[in-house]
Short mmCIF file of N, CA and C in Angstrom, two decimals:
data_model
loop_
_atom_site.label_atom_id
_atom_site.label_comp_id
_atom_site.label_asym_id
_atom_site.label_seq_id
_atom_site.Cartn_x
_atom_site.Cartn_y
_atom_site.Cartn_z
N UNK Q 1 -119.31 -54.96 -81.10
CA UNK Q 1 -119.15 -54.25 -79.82
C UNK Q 1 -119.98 -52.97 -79.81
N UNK Q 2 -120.87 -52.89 -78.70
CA UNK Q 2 -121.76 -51.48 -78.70
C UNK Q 2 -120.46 -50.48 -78.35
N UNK Q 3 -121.45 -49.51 -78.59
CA UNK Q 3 -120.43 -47.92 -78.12
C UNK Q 3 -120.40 -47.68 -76.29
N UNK Q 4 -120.93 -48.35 -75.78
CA UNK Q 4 -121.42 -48.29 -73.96
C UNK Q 4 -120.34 -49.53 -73.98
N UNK Q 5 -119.86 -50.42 -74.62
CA UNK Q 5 -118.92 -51.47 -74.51
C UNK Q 5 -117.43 -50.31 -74.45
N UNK Q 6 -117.46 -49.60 -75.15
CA UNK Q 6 -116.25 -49.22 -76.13
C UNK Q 6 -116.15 -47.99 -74.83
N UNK Q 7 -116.48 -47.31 -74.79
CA UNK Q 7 -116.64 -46.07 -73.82
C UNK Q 7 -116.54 -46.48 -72.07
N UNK Q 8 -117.23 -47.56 -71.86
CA UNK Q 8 -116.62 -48.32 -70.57
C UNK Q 8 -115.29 -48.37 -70.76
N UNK Q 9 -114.90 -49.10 -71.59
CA UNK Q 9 -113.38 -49.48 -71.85
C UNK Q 9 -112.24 -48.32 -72.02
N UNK Q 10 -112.81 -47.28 -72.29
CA UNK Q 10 -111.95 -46.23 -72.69
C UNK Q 10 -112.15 -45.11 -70.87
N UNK Q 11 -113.15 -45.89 -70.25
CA UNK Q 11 -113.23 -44.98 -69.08
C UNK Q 11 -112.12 -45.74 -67.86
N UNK Q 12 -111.58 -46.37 -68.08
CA UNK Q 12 -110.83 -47.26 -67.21
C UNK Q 12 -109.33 -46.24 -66.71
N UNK Q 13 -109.10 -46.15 -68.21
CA UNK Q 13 -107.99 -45.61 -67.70
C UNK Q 13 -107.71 -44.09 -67.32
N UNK Q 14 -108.79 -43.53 -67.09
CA UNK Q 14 -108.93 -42.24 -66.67
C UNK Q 14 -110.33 -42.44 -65.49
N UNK Q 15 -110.28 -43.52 -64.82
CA UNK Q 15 -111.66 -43.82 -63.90
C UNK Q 15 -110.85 -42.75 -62.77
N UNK Q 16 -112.11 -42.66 -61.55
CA UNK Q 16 -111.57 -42.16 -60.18
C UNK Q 16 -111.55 -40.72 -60.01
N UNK Q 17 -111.29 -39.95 -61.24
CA UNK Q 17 -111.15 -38.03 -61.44
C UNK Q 17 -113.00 -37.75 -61.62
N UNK Q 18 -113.06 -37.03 -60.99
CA UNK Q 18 -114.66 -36.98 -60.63
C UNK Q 18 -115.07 -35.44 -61.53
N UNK Q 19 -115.06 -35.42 -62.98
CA UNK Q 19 -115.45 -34.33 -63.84
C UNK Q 19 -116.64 -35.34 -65.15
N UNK Q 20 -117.36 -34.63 -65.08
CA UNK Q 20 -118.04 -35.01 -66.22
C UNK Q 20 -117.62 -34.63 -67.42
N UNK Q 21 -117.73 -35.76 -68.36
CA UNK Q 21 -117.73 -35.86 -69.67
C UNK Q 21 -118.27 -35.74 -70.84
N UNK Q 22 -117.98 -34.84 -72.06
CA UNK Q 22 -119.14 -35.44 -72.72
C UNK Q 22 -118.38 -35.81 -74.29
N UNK Q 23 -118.58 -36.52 -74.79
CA UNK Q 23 -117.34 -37.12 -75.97
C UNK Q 23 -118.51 -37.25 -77.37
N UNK Q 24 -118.31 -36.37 -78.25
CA UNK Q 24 -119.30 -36.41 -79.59
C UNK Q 24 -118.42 -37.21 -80.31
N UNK Q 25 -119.18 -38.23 -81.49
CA UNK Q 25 -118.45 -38.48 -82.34
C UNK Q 25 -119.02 -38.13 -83.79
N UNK Q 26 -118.49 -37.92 -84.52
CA UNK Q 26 -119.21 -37.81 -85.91
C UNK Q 26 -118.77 -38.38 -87.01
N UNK Q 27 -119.72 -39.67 -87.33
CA UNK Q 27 -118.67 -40.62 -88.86
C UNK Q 27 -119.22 -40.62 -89.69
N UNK Q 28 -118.98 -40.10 -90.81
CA UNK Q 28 -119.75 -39.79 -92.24
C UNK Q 28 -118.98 -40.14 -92.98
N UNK Q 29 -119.72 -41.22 -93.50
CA UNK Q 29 -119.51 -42.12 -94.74
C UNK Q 29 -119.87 -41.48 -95.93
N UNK Q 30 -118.88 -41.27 -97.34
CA UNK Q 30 -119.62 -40.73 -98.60
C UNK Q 30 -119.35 -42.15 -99.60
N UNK Q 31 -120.67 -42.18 -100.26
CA UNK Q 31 -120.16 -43.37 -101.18
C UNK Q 31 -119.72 -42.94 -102.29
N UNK Q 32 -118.80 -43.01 -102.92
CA UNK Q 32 -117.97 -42.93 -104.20
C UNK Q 32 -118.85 -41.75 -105.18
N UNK Q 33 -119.42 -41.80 -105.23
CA UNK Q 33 -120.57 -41.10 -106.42
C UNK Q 33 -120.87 -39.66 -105.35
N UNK Q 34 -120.76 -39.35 -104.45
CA UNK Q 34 -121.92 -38.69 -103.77
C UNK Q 34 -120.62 -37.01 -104.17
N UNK Q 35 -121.33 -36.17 -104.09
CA UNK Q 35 -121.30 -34.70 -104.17
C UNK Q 35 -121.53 -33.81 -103.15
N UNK Q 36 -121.74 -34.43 -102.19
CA UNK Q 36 -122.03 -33.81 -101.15
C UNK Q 36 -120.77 -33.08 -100.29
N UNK Q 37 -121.08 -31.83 -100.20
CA UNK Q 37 -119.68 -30.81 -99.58
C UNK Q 37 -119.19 -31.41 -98.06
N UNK Q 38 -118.22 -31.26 -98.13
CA UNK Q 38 -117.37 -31.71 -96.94
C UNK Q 38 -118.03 -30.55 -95.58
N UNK Q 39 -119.37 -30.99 -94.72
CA UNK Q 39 -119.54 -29.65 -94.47
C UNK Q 39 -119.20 -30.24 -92.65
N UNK Q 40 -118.62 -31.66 -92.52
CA UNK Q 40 -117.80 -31.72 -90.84
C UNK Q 40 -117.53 -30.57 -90.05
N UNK Q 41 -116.57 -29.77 -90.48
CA UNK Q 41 -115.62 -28.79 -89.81
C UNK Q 41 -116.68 -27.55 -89.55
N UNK Q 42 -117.70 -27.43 -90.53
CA UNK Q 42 -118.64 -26.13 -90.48
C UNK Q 42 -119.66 -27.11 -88.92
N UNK Q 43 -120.15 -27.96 -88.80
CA UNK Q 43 -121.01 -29.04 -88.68
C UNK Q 43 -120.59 -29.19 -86.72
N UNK Q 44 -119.37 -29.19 -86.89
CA UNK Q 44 -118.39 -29.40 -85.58
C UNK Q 44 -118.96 -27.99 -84.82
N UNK Q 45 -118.43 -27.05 -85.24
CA UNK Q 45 -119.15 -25.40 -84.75
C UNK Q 45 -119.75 -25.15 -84.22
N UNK Q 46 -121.12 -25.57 -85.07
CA UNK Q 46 -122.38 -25.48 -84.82
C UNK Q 46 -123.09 -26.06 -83.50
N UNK Q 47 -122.28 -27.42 -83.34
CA UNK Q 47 -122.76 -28.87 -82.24
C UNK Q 47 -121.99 -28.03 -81.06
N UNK Q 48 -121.25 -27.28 -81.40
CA UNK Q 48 -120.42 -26.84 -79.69
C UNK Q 48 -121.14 -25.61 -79.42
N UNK Q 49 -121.71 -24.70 -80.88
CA UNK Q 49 -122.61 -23.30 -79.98
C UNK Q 49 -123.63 -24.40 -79.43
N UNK Q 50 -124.47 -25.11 -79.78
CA UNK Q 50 -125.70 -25.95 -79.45
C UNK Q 50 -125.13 -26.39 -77.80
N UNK Q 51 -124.49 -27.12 -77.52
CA UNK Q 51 -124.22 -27.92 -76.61
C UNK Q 51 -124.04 -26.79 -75.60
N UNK Q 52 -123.11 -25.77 -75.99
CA UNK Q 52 -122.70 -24.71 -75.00
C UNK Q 52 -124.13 -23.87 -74.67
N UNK Q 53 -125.69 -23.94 -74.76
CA UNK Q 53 -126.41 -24.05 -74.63
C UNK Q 53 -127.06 -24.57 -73.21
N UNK Q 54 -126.32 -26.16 -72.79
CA UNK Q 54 -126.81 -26.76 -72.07
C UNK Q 54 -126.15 -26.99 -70.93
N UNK Q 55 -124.50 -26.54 -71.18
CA UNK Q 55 -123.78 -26.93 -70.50
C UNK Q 55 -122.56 -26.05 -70.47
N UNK Q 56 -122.01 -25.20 -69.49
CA UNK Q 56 -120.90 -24.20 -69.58
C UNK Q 56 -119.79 -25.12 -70.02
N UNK Q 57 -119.39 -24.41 -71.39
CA UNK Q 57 -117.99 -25.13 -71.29
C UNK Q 57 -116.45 -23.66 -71.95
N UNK Q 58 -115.67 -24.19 -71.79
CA UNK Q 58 -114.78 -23.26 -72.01
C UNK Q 58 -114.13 -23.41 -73.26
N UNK Q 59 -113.53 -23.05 -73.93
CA UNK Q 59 -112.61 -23.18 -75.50
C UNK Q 59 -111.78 -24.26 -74.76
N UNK Q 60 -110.75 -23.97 -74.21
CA UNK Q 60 -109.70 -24.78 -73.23
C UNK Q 60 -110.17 -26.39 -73.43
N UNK Q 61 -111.61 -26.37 -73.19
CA UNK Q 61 -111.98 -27.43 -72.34
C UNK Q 61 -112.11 -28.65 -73.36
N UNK Q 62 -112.18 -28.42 -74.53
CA UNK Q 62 -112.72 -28.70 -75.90
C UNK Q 62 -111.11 -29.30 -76.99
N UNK Q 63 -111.46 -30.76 -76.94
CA UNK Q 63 -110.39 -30.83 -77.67
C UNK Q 63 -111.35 -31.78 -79.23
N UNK Q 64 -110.36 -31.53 -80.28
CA UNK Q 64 -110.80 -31.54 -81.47
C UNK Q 64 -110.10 -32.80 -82.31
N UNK Q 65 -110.06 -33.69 -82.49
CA UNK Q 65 -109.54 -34.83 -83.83
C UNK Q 65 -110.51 -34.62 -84.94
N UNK Q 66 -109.69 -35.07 -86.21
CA UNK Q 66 -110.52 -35.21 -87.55
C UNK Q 66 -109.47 -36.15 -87.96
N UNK Q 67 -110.20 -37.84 -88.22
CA UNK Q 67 -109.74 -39.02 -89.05
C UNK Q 67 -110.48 -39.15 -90.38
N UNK Q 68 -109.60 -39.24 -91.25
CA UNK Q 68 -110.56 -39.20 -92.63
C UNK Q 68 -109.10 -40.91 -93.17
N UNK Q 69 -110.24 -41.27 -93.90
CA UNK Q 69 -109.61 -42.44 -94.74
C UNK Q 69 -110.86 -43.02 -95.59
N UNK Q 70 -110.42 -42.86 -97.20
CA UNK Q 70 -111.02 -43.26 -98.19
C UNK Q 70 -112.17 -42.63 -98.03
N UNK Q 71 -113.70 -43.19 -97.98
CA UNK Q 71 -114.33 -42.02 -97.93
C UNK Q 71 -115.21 -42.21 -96.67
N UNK Q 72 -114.29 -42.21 -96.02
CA UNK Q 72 -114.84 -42.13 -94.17
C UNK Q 72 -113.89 -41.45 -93.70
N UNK Q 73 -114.59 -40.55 -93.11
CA UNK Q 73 -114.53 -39.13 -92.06
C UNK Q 73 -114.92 -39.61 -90.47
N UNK Q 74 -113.95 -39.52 -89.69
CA UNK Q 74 -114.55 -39.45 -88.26
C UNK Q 74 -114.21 -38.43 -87.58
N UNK Q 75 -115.00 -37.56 -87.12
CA UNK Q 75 -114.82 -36.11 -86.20
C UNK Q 75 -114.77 -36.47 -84.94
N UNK Q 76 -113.96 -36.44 -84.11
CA UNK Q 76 -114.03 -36.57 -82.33
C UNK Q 76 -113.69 -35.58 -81.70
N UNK Q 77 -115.07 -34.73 -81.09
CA UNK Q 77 -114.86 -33.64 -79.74
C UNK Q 77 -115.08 -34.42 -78.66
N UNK Q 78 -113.84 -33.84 -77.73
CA UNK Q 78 -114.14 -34.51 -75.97
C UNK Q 78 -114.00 -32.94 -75.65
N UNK Q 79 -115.02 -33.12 -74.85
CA UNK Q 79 -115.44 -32.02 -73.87
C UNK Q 79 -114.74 -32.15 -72.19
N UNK Q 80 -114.10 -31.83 -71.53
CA UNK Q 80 -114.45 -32.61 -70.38
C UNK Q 80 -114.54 -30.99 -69.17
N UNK Q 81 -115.91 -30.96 -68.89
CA UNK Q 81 -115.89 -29.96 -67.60
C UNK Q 81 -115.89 -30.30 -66.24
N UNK Q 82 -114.98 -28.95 -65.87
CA UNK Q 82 -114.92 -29.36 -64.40
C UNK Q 82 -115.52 -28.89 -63.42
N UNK Q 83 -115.57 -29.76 -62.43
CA UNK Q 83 -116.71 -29.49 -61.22
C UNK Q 83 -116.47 -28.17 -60.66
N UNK Q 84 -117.70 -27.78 -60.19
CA UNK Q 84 -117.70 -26.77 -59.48
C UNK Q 84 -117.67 -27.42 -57.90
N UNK Q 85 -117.25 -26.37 -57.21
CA UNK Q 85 -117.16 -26.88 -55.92
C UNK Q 85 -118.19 -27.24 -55.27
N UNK Q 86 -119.48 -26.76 -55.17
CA UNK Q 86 -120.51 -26.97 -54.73
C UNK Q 86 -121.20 -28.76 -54.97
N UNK Q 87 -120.46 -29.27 -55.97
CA UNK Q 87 -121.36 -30.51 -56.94
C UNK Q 87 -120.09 -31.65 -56.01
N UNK Q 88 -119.09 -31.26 -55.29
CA UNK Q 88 -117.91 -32.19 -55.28
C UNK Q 88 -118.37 -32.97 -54.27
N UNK Q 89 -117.99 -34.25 -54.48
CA UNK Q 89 -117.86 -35.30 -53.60
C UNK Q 89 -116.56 -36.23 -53.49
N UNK Q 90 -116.18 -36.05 -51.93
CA UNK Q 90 -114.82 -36.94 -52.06
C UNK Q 90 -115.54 -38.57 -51.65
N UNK Q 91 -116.12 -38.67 -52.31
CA UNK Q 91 -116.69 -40.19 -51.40
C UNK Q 91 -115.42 -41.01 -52.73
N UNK B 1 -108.25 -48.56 -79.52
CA UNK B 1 -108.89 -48.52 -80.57
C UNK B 1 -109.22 -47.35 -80.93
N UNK B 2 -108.93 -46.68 -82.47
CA UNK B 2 -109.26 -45.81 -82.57
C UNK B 2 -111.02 -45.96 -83.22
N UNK B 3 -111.74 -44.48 -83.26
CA UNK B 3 -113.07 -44.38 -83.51
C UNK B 3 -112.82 -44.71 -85.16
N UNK B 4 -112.14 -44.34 -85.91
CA UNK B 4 -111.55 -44.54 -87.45
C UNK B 4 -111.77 -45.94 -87.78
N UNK B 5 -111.07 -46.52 -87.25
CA UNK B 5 -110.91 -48.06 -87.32
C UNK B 5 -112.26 -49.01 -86.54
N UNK B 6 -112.71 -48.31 -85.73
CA UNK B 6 -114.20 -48.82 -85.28
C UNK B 6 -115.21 -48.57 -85.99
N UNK B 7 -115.17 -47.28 -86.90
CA UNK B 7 -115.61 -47.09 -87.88
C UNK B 7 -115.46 -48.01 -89.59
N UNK B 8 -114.36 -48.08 -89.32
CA UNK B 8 -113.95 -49.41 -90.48
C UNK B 8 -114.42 -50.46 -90.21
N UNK B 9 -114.35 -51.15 -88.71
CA UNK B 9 -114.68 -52.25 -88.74
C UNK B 9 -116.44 -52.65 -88.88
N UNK B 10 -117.10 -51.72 -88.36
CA UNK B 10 -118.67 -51.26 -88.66
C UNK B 10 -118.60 -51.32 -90.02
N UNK B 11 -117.93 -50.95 -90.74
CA UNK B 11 -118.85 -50.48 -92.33
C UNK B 11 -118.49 -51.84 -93.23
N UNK B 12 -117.76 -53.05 -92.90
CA UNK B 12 -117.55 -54.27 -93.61
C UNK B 12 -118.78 -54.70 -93.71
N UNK B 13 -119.82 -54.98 -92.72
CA UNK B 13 -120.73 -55.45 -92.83
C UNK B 13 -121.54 -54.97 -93.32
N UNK B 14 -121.52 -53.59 -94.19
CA UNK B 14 -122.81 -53.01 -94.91
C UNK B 14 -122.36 -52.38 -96.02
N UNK B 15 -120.80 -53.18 -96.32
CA UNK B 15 -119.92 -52.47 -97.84
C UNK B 15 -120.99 -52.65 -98.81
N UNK B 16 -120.16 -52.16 -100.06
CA UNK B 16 -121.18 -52.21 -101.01
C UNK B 16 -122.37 -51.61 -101.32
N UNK B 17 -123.20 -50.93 -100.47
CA UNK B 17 -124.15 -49.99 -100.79
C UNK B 17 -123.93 -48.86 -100.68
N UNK B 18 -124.40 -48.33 -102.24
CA UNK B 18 -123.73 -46.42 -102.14
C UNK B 18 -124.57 -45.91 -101.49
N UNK B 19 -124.68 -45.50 -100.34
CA UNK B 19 -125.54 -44.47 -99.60
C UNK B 19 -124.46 -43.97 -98.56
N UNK B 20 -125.01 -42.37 -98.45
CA UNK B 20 -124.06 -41.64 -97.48
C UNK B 20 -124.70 -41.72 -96.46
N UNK B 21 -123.78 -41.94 -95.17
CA UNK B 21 -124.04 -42.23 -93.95
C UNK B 21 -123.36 -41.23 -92.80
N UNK B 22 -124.14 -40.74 -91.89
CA UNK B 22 -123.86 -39.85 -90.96
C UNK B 22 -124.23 -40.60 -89.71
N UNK B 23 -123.21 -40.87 -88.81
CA UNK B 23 -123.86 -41.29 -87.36
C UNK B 23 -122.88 -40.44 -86.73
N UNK B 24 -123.71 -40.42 -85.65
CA UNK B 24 -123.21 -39.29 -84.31
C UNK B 24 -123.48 -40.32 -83.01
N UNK B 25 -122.48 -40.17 -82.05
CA UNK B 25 -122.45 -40.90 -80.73
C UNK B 25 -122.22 -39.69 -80.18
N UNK B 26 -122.85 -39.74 -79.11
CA UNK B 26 -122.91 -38.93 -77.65
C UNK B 26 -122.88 -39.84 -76.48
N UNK B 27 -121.38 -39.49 -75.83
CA UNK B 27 -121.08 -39.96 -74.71
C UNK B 27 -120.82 -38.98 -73.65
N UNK B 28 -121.46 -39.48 -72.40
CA UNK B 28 -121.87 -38.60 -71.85
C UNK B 28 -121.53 -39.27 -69.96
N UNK B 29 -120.23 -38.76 -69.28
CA UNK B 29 -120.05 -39.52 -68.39
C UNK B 29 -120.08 -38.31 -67.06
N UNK B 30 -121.38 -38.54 -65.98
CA UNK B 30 -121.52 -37.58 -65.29
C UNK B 30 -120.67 -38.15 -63.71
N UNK B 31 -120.06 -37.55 -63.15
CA UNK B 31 -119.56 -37.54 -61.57
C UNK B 31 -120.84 -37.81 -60.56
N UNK B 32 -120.13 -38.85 -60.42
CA UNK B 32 -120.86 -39.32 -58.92
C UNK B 32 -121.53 -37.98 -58.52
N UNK B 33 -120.86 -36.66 -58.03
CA UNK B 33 -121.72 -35.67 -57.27
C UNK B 33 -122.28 -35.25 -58.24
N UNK B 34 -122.40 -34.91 -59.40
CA UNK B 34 -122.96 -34.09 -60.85
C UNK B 34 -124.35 -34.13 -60.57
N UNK B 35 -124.89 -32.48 -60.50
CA UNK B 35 -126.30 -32.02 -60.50
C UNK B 35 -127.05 -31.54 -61.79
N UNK B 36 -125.62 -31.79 -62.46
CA UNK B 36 -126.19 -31.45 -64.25
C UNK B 36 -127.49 -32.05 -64.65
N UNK B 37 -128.14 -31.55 -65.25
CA UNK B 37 -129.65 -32.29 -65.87
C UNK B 37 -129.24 -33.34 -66.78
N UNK B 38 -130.00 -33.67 -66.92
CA UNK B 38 -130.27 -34.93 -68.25
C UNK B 38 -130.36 -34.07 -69.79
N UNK B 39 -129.79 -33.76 -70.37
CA UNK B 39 -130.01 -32.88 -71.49
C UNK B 39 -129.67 -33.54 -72.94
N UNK B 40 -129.45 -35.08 -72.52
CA UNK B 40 -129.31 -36.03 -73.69
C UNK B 40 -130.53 -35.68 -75.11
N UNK B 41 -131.46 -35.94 -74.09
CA UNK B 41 -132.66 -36.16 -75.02
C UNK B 41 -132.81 -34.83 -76.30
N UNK B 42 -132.94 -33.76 -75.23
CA UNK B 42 -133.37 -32.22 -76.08
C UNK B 42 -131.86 -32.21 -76.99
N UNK B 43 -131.11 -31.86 -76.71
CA UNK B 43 -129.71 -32.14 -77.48
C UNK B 43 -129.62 -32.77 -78.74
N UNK B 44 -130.08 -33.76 -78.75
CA UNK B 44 -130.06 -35.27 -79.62
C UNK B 44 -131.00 -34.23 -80.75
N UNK B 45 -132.35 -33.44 -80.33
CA UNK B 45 -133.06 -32.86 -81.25
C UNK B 45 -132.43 -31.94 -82.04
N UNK B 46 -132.31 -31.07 -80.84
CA UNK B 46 -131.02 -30.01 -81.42
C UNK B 46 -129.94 -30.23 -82.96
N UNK B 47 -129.73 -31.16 -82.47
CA UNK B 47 -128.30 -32.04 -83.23
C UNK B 47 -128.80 -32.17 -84.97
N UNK B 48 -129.94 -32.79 -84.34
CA UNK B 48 -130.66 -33.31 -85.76
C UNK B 48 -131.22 -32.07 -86.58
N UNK B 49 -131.47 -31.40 -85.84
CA UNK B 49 -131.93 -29.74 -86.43
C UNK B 49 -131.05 -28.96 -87.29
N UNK B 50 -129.73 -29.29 -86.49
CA UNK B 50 -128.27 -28.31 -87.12
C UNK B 50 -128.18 -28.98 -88.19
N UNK B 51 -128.10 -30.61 -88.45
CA UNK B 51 -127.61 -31.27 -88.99
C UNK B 51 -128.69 -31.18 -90.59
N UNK B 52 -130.08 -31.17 -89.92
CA UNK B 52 -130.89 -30.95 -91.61
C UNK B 52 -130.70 -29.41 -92.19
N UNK B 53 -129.55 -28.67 -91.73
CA UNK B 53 -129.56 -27.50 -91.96
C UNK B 53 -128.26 -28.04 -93.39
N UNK B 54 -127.44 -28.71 -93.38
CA UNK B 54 -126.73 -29.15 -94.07
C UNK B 54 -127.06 -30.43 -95.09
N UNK B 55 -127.55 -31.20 -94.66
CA UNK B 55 -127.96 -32.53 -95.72
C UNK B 55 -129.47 -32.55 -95.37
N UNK B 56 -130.29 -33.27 -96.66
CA UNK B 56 -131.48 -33.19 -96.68
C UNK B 56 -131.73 -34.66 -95.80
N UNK B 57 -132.41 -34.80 -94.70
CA UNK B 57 -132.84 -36.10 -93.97
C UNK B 57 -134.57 -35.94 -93.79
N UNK B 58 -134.70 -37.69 -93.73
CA UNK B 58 -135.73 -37.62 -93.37
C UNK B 58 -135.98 -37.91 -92.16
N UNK B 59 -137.16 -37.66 -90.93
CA UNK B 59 -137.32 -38.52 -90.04
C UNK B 59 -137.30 -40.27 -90.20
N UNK B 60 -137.57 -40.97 -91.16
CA UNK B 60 -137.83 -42.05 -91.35
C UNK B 60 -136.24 -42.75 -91.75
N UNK B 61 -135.30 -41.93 -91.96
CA UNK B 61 -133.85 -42.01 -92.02
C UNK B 61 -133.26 -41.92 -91.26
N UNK B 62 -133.51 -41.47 -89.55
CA UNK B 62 -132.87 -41.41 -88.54
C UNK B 62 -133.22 -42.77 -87.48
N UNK B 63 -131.96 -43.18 -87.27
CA UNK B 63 -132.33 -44.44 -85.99
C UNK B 63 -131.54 -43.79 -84.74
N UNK B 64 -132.58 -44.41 -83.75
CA UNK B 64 -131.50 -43.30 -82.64
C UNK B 64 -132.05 -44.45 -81.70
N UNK B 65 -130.55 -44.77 -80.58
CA UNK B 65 -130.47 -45.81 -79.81
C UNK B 65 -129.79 -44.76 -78.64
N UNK B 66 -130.33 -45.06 -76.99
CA UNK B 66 -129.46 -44.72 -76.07
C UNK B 66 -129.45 -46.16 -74.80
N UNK B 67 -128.32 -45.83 -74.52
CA UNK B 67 -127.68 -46.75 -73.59
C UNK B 67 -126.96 -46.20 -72.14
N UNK B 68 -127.19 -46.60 -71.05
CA UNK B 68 -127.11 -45.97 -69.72
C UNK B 68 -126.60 -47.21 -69.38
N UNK B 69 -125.03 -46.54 -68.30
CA UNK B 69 -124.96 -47.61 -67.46
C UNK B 69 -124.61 -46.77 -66.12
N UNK B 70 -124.80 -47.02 -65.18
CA UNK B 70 -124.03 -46.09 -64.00
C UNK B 70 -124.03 -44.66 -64.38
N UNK B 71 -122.93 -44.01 -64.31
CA UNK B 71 -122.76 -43.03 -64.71
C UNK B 71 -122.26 -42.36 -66.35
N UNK B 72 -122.57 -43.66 -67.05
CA UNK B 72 -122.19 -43.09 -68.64
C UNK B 72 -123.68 -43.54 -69.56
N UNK B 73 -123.73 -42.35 -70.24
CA UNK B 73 -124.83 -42.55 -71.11
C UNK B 73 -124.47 -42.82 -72.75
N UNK B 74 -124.98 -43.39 -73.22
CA UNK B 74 -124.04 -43.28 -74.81
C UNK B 74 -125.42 -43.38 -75.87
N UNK B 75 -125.46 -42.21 -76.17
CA UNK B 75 -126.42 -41.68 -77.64
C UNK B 75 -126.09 -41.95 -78.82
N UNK B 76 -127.04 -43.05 -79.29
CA UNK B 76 -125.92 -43.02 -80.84
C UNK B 76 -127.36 -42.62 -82.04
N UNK B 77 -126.91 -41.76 -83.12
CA UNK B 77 -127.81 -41.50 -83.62
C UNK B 77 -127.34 -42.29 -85.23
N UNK B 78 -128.13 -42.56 -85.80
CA UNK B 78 -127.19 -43.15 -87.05
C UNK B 78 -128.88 -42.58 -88.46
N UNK B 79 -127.60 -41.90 -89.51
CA UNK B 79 -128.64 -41.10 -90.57
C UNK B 79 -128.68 -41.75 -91.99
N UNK B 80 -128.74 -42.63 -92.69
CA UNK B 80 -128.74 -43.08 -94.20
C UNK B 80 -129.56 -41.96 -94.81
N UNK B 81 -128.99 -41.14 -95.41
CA UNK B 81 -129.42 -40.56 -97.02
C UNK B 81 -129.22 -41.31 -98.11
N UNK B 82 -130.30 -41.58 -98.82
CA UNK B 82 -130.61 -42.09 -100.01
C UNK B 82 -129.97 -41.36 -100.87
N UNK B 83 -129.50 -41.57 -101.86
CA UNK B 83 -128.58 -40.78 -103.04
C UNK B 83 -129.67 -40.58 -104.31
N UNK B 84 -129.47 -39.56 -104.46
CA UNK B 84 -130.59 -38.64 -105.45
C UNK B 84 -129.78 -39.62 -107.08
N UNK B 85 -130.73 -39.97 -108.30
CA UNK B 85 -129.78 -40.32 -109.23
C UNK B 85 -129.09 -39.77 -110.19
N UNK B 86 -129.04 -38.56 -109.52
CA UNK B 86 -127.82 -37.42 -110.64
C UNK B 86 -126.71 -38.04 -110.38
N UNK B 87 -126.50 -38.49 -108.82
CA UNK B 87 -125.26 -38.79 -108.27
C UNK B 87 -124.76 -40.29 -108.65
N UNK B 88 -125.52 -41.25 -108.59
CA UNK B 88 -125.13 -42.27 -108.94
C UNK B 88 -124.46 -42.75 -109.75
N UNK B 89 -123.28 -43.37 -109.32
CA UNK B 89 -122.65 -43.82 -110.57
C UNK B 89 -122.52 -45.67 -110.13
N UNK B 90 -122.22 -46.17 -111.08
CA UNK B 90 -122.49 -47.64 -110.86
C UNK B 90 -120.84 -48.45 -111.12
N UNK B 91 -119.75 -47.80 -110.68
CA UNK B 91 -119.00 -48.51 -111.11
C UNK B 91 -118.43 -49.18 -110.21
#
């Protein structure tokens, strides 16, 4: 299943509310041997000053998960901003 | 479905090889009225910029796929680092 499969599917039940979205994911795999610092949480930070760059967003607006199992890590920020009045359409 | 477990179910098919793996999805769902720019693309650079600030990548290690349907865009970037052989262990 693509991620445009998976993300359709997950837009269903929140379809019709007219705010844009923007949903990061981050899955980092370590293989058994690797040494590499847990640097997600520093990594997460960084992607929201960047993004907040392109796109006003608020602390509020910004919600945060961290799934870790064995040695897979998945980070999920959903962003979701809301319209300004000027952009609204009741169509 | 969680991203954890979509993540699990992705990595059956490429068990067994020690290499650390970083992929990032960007989903990106704009409102019918939304005058927001397209800022997928520059972003996606961005991303990759923050990201060699933490693990050593190469360009030739990054695959990057995007997908548009209507109003959702979905960026998926996916990173294999090769494991240096200090790290390797073979068990």
């Amino acid at each position: 299943m693509s991620f445009l499969k998976f993300f359709l599917g997950e837009k269903k039940s929140s379809a019709s509310v007219a705010k844009d979205r923007l949903q990061i994911i981050l899955a980092r795999e370590r293989s058994p041997g690797s040494t590499e610092p847990d640097f997600l949480p520093a990594l997460q930070k960084e992607l929201i000053e960047v993004i907040s760059k392109y796109i006003k967003i608020n602390a509020d607006d910004i919600k945060v998960h961290l799934d870790r199992k064995d040695t897979l890590e998945v980070l999920e920020v959903k962003i979701e901003m809301p319209q300004e009045d000027k952009n609204k359409k009741t169509e």
